[in-house]
Amino acid sequence: QVQVVESGGGLVQAGGSLRLSCAASGSIFTINAMGWYRQAPGKPRELVARIITGGTTNYADSLKGRFTISRDNGENTVYLQMNSLKLEDTAVYYCNALIQPIGATVTRSYWGQGTQVTVSS
């Protein structure tokens, strides 16, 4: 059994900062990538940032410079530091992890339950 759990969402004023955390736990053999996606009301889910084994990071072009993803490999945890938040950053933020479970021969995609981030004016 593998679980992915986010934390750290909430209400913040425009221009403020927020840090999200995501922890993967359970029968994990290896984690190939962890990342953050978001979905605003009426819009499709979109990539925010992800980090793959070795440390390579990818960001949505519109978020570069404001958002930073990092990973604590020892704790199977990924963080998303969000600065200079804007109203349009309001969304449910989901953590995704590409994990090969113990005993499995393939990598599977696991999603967290999502955490709400609301940016107010």
PDB file of C-alpha atoms in Angstrom:
ATOM      1  CA  GLN A   1       0.000   0.000   0.000  1.00  0.00           C
ATOM      2  CA  VAL A   2       1.320   3.422  -0.997  1.00  0.00           C
ATOM      3  CA  GLN A   3      -0.035   6.737   0.204  1.00  0.00           C
ATOM      4  CA  VAL A   4       0.603  10.284  -0.927  1.00  0.00           C
ATOM      5  CA  VAL A   5      -0.530  13.008   1.447  1.00  0.00           C
ATOM      6  CA  GLU A   6      -0.364  16.778   0.971  1.00  0.00           C
ATOM      7  CA  SER A   7      -0.403  19.469   3.611  1.00  0.00           C
ATOM      8  CA  GLY A   8       0.129  23.188   3.900  1.00  0.00           C
ATOM      9  CA  GLY A   9      -2.671  24.733   1.905  1.00  0.00           C
ATOM     10  CA  GLY A  10      -4.762  27.592   3.164  1.00  0.00           C
ATOM     11  CA  LEU A  11      -5.779  31.203   2.714  1.00  0.00           C
ATOM     12  CA  VAL A  12      -3.158  33.815   1.940  1.00  0.00           C
ATOM     13  CA  GLN A  13      -3.228  37.410   0.738  1.00  0.00           C
ATOM     14  CA  ALA A  14      -1.964  38.324  -2.685  1.00  0.00           C
ATOM     15  CA  GLY A  15       1.773  38.863  -2.590  1.00  0.00           C
ATOM     16  CA  GLY A  16       2.196  36.423   0.256  1.00  0.00           C
ATOM     17  CA  SER A  17       3.885  33.051   0.450  1.00  0.00           C
ATOM     18  CA  LEU A  18       2.857  29.528   1.210  1.00  0.00           C
ATOM     19  CA  ARG A  19       4.707  26.235   1.431  1.00  0.00           C
ATOM     20  CA  LEU A  20       3.119  22.941   0.518  1.00  0.00           C
ATOM     21  CA  SER A  21       4.419  19.558   1.589  1.00  0.00           C
ATOM     22  CA  CYS A  22       3.773  16.118   0.180  1.00  0.00           C
ATOM     23  CA  ALA A  23       4.880  12.884   1.787  1.00  0.00           C
ATOM     24  CA  ALA A  24       4.865   9.467   0.186  1.00  0.00           C
ATOM     25  CA  SER A  25       4.760   6.457   2.451  1.00  0.00           C
ATOM     26  CA  GLY A  26       4.127   2.745   2.449  1.00  0.00           C
ATOM     27  CA  SER A  27       5.604  -0.115   0.456  1.00  0.00           C
ATOM     28  CA  ILE A  28       7.911   1.966  -1.693  1.00  0.00           C
ATOM     29  CA  PHE A  29      10.810   0.452  -3.612  1.00  0.00           C
ATOM     30  CA  THR A  30      11.776   3.598  -5.450  1.00  0.00           C
ATOM     31  CA  ILE A  31      10.342   6.996  -6.339  1.00  0.00           C
ATOM     32  CA  ASN A  32      11.099   8.131  -9.869  1.00  0.00           C
ATOM     33  CA  ALA A  33       9.484  11.542  -9.712  1.00  0.00           C
ATOM     34  CA  MET A  34       7.323  13.724  -7.516  1.00  0.00           C
ATOM     35  CA  GLY A  35       5.457  16.790  -8.547  1.00  0.00           C
ATOM     36  CA  TRP A  36       2.663  19.259  -8.070  1.00  0.00           C
ATOM     37  CA  TYR A  37      -0.345  19.905 -10.245  1.00  0.00           C
ATOM     38  CA  ARG A  38      -3.211  22.300  -9.723  1.00  0.00           C
ATOM     39  CA  GLN A  39      -6.783  22.627 -10.833  1.00  0.00           C
ATOM     40  CA  ALA A  40      -8.758  25.834 -10.685  1.00  0.00           C
ATOM     41  CA  PRO A  41     -12.564  25.808 -10.943  1.00  0.00           C
ATOM     42  CA  GLY A  42     -13.672  25.162 -14.497  1.00  0.00           C
ATOM     43  CA  LYS A  43     -10.151  24.525 -15.729  1.00  0.00           C
ATOM     44  CA  PRO A  44      -8.195  21.368 -16.462  1.00  0.00           C
ATOM     45  CA  ARG A  45      -5.521  20.109 -14.131  1.00  0.00           C
ATOM     46  CA  GLU A  46      -2.126  21.533 -15.043  1.00  0.00           C
ATOM     47  CA  LEU A  47       1.468  20.857 -14.150  1.00  0.00           C
ATOM     48  CA  VAL A  48       2.976  23.258 -11.640  1.00  0.00           C
ATOM     49  CA  ALA A  49       6.381  21.679 -11.079  1.00  0.00           C
ATOM     50  CA  ARG A  50       8.002  18.312 -10.778  1.00  0.00           C
ATOM     51  CA  ILE A  51      11.343  16.883  -9.740  1.00  0.00           C
ATOM     52  CA  ILE A  52      12.747  13.618 -11.002  1.00  0.00           C
ATOM     53  CA  THR A  53      15.431  11.281  -9.755  1.00  0.00           C
ATOM     54  CA  GLY A  54      18.754  13.056  -9.985  1.00  0.00           C
ATOM     55  CA  GLY A  55      17.266  16.408  -9.167  1.00  0.00           C
ATOM     56  CA  THR A  56      16.109  17.657 -12.548  1.00  0.00           C
ATOM     57  CA  THR A  57      13.171  20.030 -12.194  1.00  0.00           C
ATOM     58  CA  ASN A  58      10.450  21.147 -14.584  1.00  0.00           C
ATOM     59  CA  TYR A  59       8.181  24.140 -14.088  1.00  0.00           C
ATOM     60  CA  ALA A  60       5.204  25.604 -15.824  1.00  0.00           C
ATOM     61  CA  ASP A  61       6.665  28.525 -17.735  1.00  0.00           C
ATOM     62  CA  SER A  62       4.271  30.993 -16.137  1.00  0.00           C
ATOM     63  CA  LEU A  63       5.391  30.036 -12.639  1.00  0.00           C
ATOM     64  CA  LYS A  64       9.155  30.103 -13.020  1.00  0.00           C
ATOM     65  CA  GLY A  65      10.747  32.485 -10.582  1.00  0.00           C
ATOM     66  CA  ARG A  66       7.847  32.454  -8.123  1.00  0.00           C
ATOM     67  CA  PHE A  67       7.499  28.758  -7.293  1.00  0.00           C
ATOM     68  CA  THR A  68      10.288  26.423  -6.205  1.00  0.00           C
ATOM     69  CA  ILE A  69      10.088  22.667  -5.863  1.00  0.00           C
ATOM     70  CA  SER A  70      12.460  20.724  -3.675  1.00  0.00           C
ATOM     71  CA  ARG A  71      12.706  17.184  -2.366  1.00  0.00           C
ATOM     72  CA  ASP A  72      13.937  15.478   0.745  1.00  0.00           C
ATOM     73  CA  ASN A  73      14.890  12.077  -0.583  1.00  0.00           C
ATOM     74  CA  GLY A  74      15.464  10.623   2.841  1.00  0.00           C
ATOM     75  CA  GLU A  75      11.912  11.452   3.874  1.00  0.00           C
ATOM     76  CA  ASN A  76      10.214  10.798   0.517  1.00  0.00           C
ATOM     77  CA  THR A  77       8.860  14.301   0.756  1.00  0.00           C
ATOM     78  CA  VAL A  78       8.522  17.059  -1.794  1.00  0.00           C
ATOM     79  CA  TYR A  79       7.911  20.714  -1.084  1.00  0.00           C
ATOM     80  CA  LEU A  80       6.501  23.564  -3.107  1.00  0.00           C
ATOM     81  CA  GLN A  81       7.503  27.043  -2.004  1.00  0.00           C
ATOM     82  CA  MET A  82       5.115  29.571  -3.497  1.00  0.00           C
ATOM     83  CA  ASN A  83       6.049  33.254  -3.364  1.00  0.00           C
ATOM     84  CA  SER A  84       4.428  36.431  -4.653  1.00  0.00           C
ATOM     85  CA  LEU A  85       1.115  34.635  -4.857  1.00  0.00           C
ATOM     86  CA  LYS A  86      -1.525  35.990  -7.203  1.00  0.00           C
ATOM     87  CA  LEU A  87      -5.288  35.670  -7.282  1.00  0.00           C
ATOM     88  CA  GLU A  88      -4.983  33.346 -10.263  1.00  0.00           C
ATOM     89  CA  ASP A  89      -2.929  30.896  -8.196  1.00  0.00           C
ATOM     90  CA  THR A  90      -6.110  29.949  -6.371  1.00  0.00           C
ATOM     91  CA  ALA A  91      -6.700  26.256  -7.003  1.00  0.00           C
ATOM     92  CA  VAL A  92      -6.636  22.803  -5.508  1.00  0.00           C
ATOM     93  CA  TYR A  93      -3.042  21.636  -5.526  1.00  0.00           C
ATOM     94  CA  TYR A  94      -2.403  17.940  -6.011  1.00  0.00           C
ATOM     95  CA  CYS A  95       0.744  15.982  -5.367  1.00  0.00           C
ATOM     96  CA  ASN A  96       1.691  13.246  -7.785  1.00  0.00           C
ATOM     97  CA  ALA A  97       4.345  10.598  -7.328  1.00  0.00           C
ATOM     98  CA  LEU A  98       5.673   8.023  -9.780  1.00  0.00           C
ATOM     99  CA  ILE A  99       6.477   5.099  -7.548  1.00  0.00           C
ATOM    100  CA  GLN A 100       7.608   1.549  -8.036  1.00  0.00           C
ATOM    101  CA  PRO A 101       6.082  -0.322  -5.111  1.00  0.00           C
ATOM    102  CA  ILE A 102       7.918  -3.138  -3.412  1.00  0.00           C
ATOM    103  CA  GLY A 103       7.265  -6.330  -5.312  1.00  0.00           C
ATOM    104  CA  ALA A 104       6.094  -4.546  -8.437  1.00  0.00           C
ATOM    105  CA  THR A 105       7.913  -4.463 -11.757  1.00  0.00           C
ATOM    106  CA  VAL A 106       6.309  -1.288 -13.042  1.00  0.00           C
ATOM    107  CA  THR A 107       6.072   2.313 -11.923  1.00  0.00           C
ATOM    108  CA  ARG A 108       2.647   3.560 -10.964  1.00  0.00           C
ATOM    109  CA  SER A 109       1.202   7.034 -10.615  1.00  0.00           C
ATOM    110  CA  TYR A 110      -0.187   7.990  -7.233  1.00  0.00           C
ATOM    111  CA  TRP A 111      -2.187  11.115  -6.395  1.00  0.00           C
ATOM    112  CA  GLY A 112      -2.828  12.857  -3.136  1.00  0.00           C
ATOM    113  CA  GLN A 113      -6.245  14.071  -2.116  1.00  0.00           C
ATOM    114  CA  GLY A 114      -5.446  17.690  -2.899  1.00  0.00           C
ATOM    115  CA  THR A 115      -5.053  20.772  -0.771  1.00  0.00           C
ATOM    116  CA  GLN A 116      -6.870  24.049  -1.329  1.00  0.00           C
ATOM    117  CA  VAL A 117      -4.866  27.218  -1.856  1.00  0.00           C
ATOM    118  CA  THR A 118      -6.894  30.419  -1.869  1.00  0.00           C
ATOM    119  CA  VAL A 119      -5.295  33.766  -2.615  1.00  0.00           C
ATOM    120  CA  SER A 120      -7.318  36.793  -1.572  1.00  0.00           C
ATOM    121  CA  SER A 121      -7.025  40.442  -2.549  1.00  0.00           C
TER     122      SER A 121
END
